[in-house]
mmCIF file of C-alpha atoms in Angstrom:
data_model
loop_
_atom_site.group_PDB
_atom_site.id
_atom_site.type_symbol
_atom_site.label_atom_id
_atom_site.label_comp_id
_atom_site.label_asym_id
_atom_site.label_seq_id
_atom_site.Cartn_x
_atom_site.Cartn_y
_atom_site.Cartn_z
ATOM 1 C CA MET A 1 6.026 -134.662 68.976
ATOM 2 C CA TYR A 2 5.721 -132.855 66.499
ATOM 3 C CA THR A 3 3.973 -133.644 62.664
ATOM 4 C CA THR A 4 4.218 -132.709 60.084
ATOM 5 C CA THR A 5 2.870 -132.454 55.913
ATOM 6 C CA VAL A 6 6.563 -134.010 54.232
ATOM 7 C CA LYS A 7 7.723 -134.861 51.126
ATOM 8 C CA THR A 8 9.113 -138.438 51.083
ATOM 9 C CA ARG A 9 11.192 -140.503 48.930
ATOM 10 C CA LYS A 10 9.440 -144.187 47.827
ATOM 11 C CA ILE A 11 12.246 -146.550 50.054
ATOM 12 C CA LEU A 12 12.673 -149.374 47.815
ATOM 13 C CA LYS A 13 13.079 -152.900 50.289
ATOM 14 C CA GLY A 14 10.498 -155.878 51.338
ATOM 15 C CA ARG A 15 8.647 -156.729 49.748
ATOM 16 C CA SER A 16 8.642 -154.709 47.313
ATOM 17 C CA ALA A 17 11.715 -155.142 46.388
ATOM 18 C CA LEU A 18 10.906 -158.775 46.386
ATOM 19 C CA LYS A 19 8.205 -158.811 44.100
ATOM 20 C CA ILE A 20 10.469 -156.861 41.704
ATOM 21 C CA ALA A 21 13.058 -158.656 41.394
ATOM 22 C CA ALA A 22 10.804 -162.146 41.193
ATOM 23 C CA PRO A 23 10.752 -162.651 37.852
ATOM 24 C CA LEU A 24 14.600 -162.269 37.010
ATOM 25 C CA PHE A 25 15.298 -165.355 39.916
ATOM 26 C CA LEU A 26 12.745 -167.535 38.982
ATOM 27 C CA TRP A 27 14.568 -166.733 34.987
ATOM 28 C CA TRP A 28 18.075 -167.693 36.952
ATOM 29 C CA ILE A 29 16.978 -170.826 37.880
ATOM 30 C CA ALA A 30 15.060 -171.879 34.964
ATOM 31 C CA GLN A 31 18.020 -171.109 32.507
ATOM 32 C CA ALA A 32 20.672 -173.234 34.532
ATOM 33 C CA VAL A 33 18.163 -176.029 34.856
ATOM 34 C CA VAL A 34 17.364 -175.740 31.248
ATOM 35 C CA PHE A 35 22.089 -176.177 30.625
ATOM 36 C CA VAL A 36 22.695 -178.438 33.160
ATOM 37 C CA VAL A 37 19.624 -180.768 31.584
ATOM 38 C CA ALA A 38 20.905 -180.079 28.082
ATOM 39 C CA VAL A 39 24.222 -180.275 28.949
ATOM 40 C CA LYS A 40 23.975 -183.452 31.231
ATOM 41 C CA ILE A 41 21.202 -185.318 29.842
ATOM 42 C CA GLU A 42 19.595 -184.199 26.259
ATOM 43 C CA PRO A 43 21.267 -182.500 23.794
ATOM 44 C CA LEU A 44 18.776 -181.148 21.707
ATOM 45 C CA VAL A 45 17.237 -178.820 24.346
ATOM 46 C CA MET A 46 19.960 -176.682 23.489
ATOM 47 C CA PRO A 47 18.175 -174.819 21.267
ATOM 48 C CA PHE A 48 16.131 -174.299 24.447
ATOM 49 C CA PHE A 49 18.435 -173.274 26.460
ATOM 50 C CA PHE A 50 18.795 -170.050 24.159
ATOM 51 C CA ILE A 51 15.221 -169.453 23.630
ATOM 52 C CA VAL A 52 15.638 -168.914 27.902
ATOM 53 C CA LEU A 53 18.291 -167.436 28.330
ATOM 54 C CA LEU A 54 17.002 -164.739 25.511
ATOM 55 C CA THR A 55 13.618 -164.438 27.582
ATOM 56 C CA VAL A 56 15.608 -162.323 30.279
ATOM 57 C CA ILE A 57 15.196 -159.398 27.358
ATOM 58 C CA PRO A 58 11.073 -158.690 27.941
ATOM 59 C CA ILE A 59 12.176 -159.495 32.069
ATOM 60 C CA THR A 60 14.059 -157.002 32.318
ATOM 61 C CA TYR A 61 11.763 -154.764 30.506
ATOM 62 C CA CYS A 62 9.544 -155.525 33.330
ATOM 63 C CA MET A 63 10.651 -155.123 35.656
ATOM 64 C CA ARG A 64 12.229 -151.968 34.875
ATOM 65 C CA LYS A 65 8.586 -151.288 35.089
ATOM 66 C CA LYS A 66 7.132 -151.911 37.819
ATOM 67 C CA ALA A 67 10.529 -150.159 38.988
ATOM 68 C CA ALA A 68 9.685 -146.630 37.694
ATOM 69 C CA GLU A 69 7.258 -145.071 40.665
ATOM 70 C CA PHE A 70 10.730 -145.891 42.849
ATOM 71 C CA ARG A 71 12.476 -143.243 40.507
ATOM 72 C CA GLY A 72 11.572 -139.722 39.197
ATOM 73 C CA LYS A 73 8.961 -137.871 39.727
ATOM 74 C CA GLU A 74 6.842 -140.935 40.538
ATOM 75 C CA SER A 75 9.225 -141.258 43.002
ATOM 76 C CA PHE A 76 7.973 -138.743 45.359
ATOM 77 C CA GLN A 77 4.115 -138.486 48.189
ATOM 78 C CA TYR A 78 2.842 -136.482 50.627
ATOM 79 C CA GLU A 79 2.683 -137.955 53.509
ATOM 80 C CA ASP A 80 2.046 -136.618 57.426
ATOM 81 C CA VAL A 81 5.000 -137.735 59.480
ATOM 82 C CA THR A 82 5.424 -136.971 63.105
ATOM 83 C CA PHE A 83 9.258 -136.623 64.176
ATOM 84 C CA HIS A 84 10.301 -136.987 67.572
ATOM 85 C CA VAL A 85 13.501 -135.152 69.312
ATOM 86 C CA LEU A 86 15.724 -136.722 72.253
ATOM 87 C CA GLY A 87 18.749 -135.222 73.243
ATOM 88 C CA GLY A 88 19.559 -132.590 70.329
ATOM 89 C CA GLU A 89 19.285 -135.099 67.737
ATOM 90 C CA LEU A 90 15.700 -135.513 64.729
ATOM 91 C CA TYR A 91 14.909 -138.920 65.591
ATOM 92 C CA VAL A 92 11.736 -140.274 62.833
ATOM 93 C CA ASP A 93 10.756 -144.530 64.276
ATOM 94 C CA ASP A 94 13.530 -145.096 65.155
ATOM 95 C CA ILE A 95 15.500 -143.376 62.992
ATOM 96 C CA LYS A 96 18.268 -140.428 63.804
ATOM 97 C CA LEU A 97 17.923 -137.841 61.059
ATOM 98 C CA THR A 98 20.676 -135.432 59.362
ATOM 99 C CA VAL A 99 18.474 -131.790 59.066
ATOM 100 C CA THR A 100 19.893 -129.985 56.074
ATOM 101 C CA TYR A 101 18.979 -126.833 55.110
ATOM 102 C CA ASN A 102 18.676 -125.208 51.766
ATOM 103 C CA GLU A 103 21.402 -122.567 51.059
ATOM 104 C CA SER A 104 18.109 -120.115 49.613
ATOM 105 C CA LYS A 105 15.880 -121.176 52.786
ATOM 106 C CA THR A 106 13.547 -122.382 51.049
ATOM 107 C CA ARG A 107 12.914 -126.420 52.139
ATOM 108 C CA ILE A 108 14.987 -128.452 54.784
ATOM 109 C CA LEU A 109 15.153 -131.988 53.412
ATOM 110 C CA VAL A 110 15.491 -134.359 56.375
ATOM 111 C CA ASN A 111 17.187 -138.266 55.841
ATOM 112 C CA HIS A 112 18.737 -141.428 57.103
ATOM 113 C CA ILE A 113 21.399 -141.836 54.628
ATOM 114 C CA VAL A 114 24.713 -144.197 55.714
ATOM 115 C CA THR A 115 27.084 -144.399 53.396
ATOM 116 C CA TYR A 116 28.925 -148.333 54.089
ATOM 117 C CA LYS A 117 32.407 -149.746 52.498
ATOM 118 C CA GLN A 118 32.599 -152.081 50.838
ATOM 119 C CA LYS A 119 35.163 -154.428 49.594
ATOM 120 C CA TYR A 120 37.877 -152.893 47.212
ATOM 121 C CA GLY A 121 37.407 -149.189 47.973
ATOM 122 C CA LEU A 122 33.547 -149.417 46.888
ATOM 123 C CA MET A 123 31.115 -146.922 48.470
ATOM 124 C CA THR A 124 27.448 -148.079 48.756
ATOM 125 C CA LYS A 125 24.835 -145.631 49.936
ATOM 126 C CA ALA A 126 21.663 -146.809 51.605
ATOM 127 C CA ALA A 127 18.890 -144.790 52.585
ATOM 128 C CA ASP A 128 15.540 -145.356 55.434
ATOM 129 C CA PHE A 129 14.383 -142.430 55.086
ATOM 130 C CA ILE A 130 14.277 -138.565 53.443
ATOM 131 C CA GLY A 131 12.163 -137.057 53.264
ATOM 132 C CA TRP A 132 11.465 -132.320 52.549
ATOM 133 C CA VAL A 133 9.202 -129.600 54.763
ATOM 134 C CA GLU A 134 8.467 -127.676 52.657
ATOM 135 C CA GLU A 135 6.273 -124.188 52.606
ATOM 136 C CA PRO A 136 3.621 -123.405 54.313
ATOM 137 C CA TYR A 137 4.450 -126.032 56.927
ATOM 138 C CA LEU A 138 8.684 -125.017 57.283
ATOM 139 C CA GLU A 139 7.861 -122.653 59.134
ATOM 140 C CA GLY A 140 6.555 -124.140 62.359
ATOM 141 C CA PHE A 141 8.662 -126.919 61.178
ATOM 142 C CA ILE A 142 11.805 -124.557 61.967
ATOM 143 C CA ARG A 143 9.925 -123.767 65.114
ATOM 144 C CA PHE A 144 9.707 -126.751 66.334
ATOM 145 C CA LEU A 145 13.789 -127.421 65.377
ATOM 146 C CA GLU A 146 14.825 -124.202 67.500
ATOM 147 C CA GLU A 147 12.609 -124.819 70.235
ATOM 148 C CA GLU A 148 14.290 -128.202 71.520
ATOM 149 C CA GLY A 149 17.297 -127.408 70.275
ATOM 150 C CA VAL A 150 18.020 -129.009 66.942
ATOM 151 C CA LYS A 151 21.587 -128.193 65.115
ATOM 152 C CA ILE A 152 20.163 -127.775 61.610
ATOM 153 C CA ASN A 153 23.210 -127.625 58.672
ATOM 154 C CA VAL A 154 23.092 -125.594 55.616
ATOM 155 C CA GLU A 155 23.980 -126.712 52.211
ATOM 156 C CA ILE A 156 25.620 -124.176 49.808
ATOM 157 C CA GLU A 157 24.244 -124.624 46.410
ATOM 158 C CA VAL A 158 25.862 -123.901 43.574
ATOM 159 C CA GLY A 159 25.150 -121.748 40.683
ATOM 160 C CA GLU A 160 25.549 -122.685 37.251
ATOM 161 C CA ASN A 161 28.584 -120.775 35.344
#
């Protein structure tokens, strides 16, 4: 086992995803109820239906603001992570990680990103863990990986032309 500081990416899942998506679900239900009432019971409710329909704009704005912490530079945080090795494979919390060294050898990417093939050939990626080990923790982490026999892939960086 080896514990080091890792720059990790916040993953949108669980309660945080529910808090962000709940207003949209409530809007959808309210919009459907008002539509059914306007069509089946009272046609004078139709202007209220259009008002409810337009409330999706502020709802999506609020959802975007709440989700901002999961995008861009705000989505990274430093935390202590404990790694362990089984059979030459690196794990964190029972998640098998891929280890990739960038070509300039300034950081190591450890991640678990799965690609799912969906209907009509669409590909969807889902991540359980994304993190970078950077200086000053890099040398000790490389030594740990070499001692445990973990294979380190090398990423080829594409330069600007």
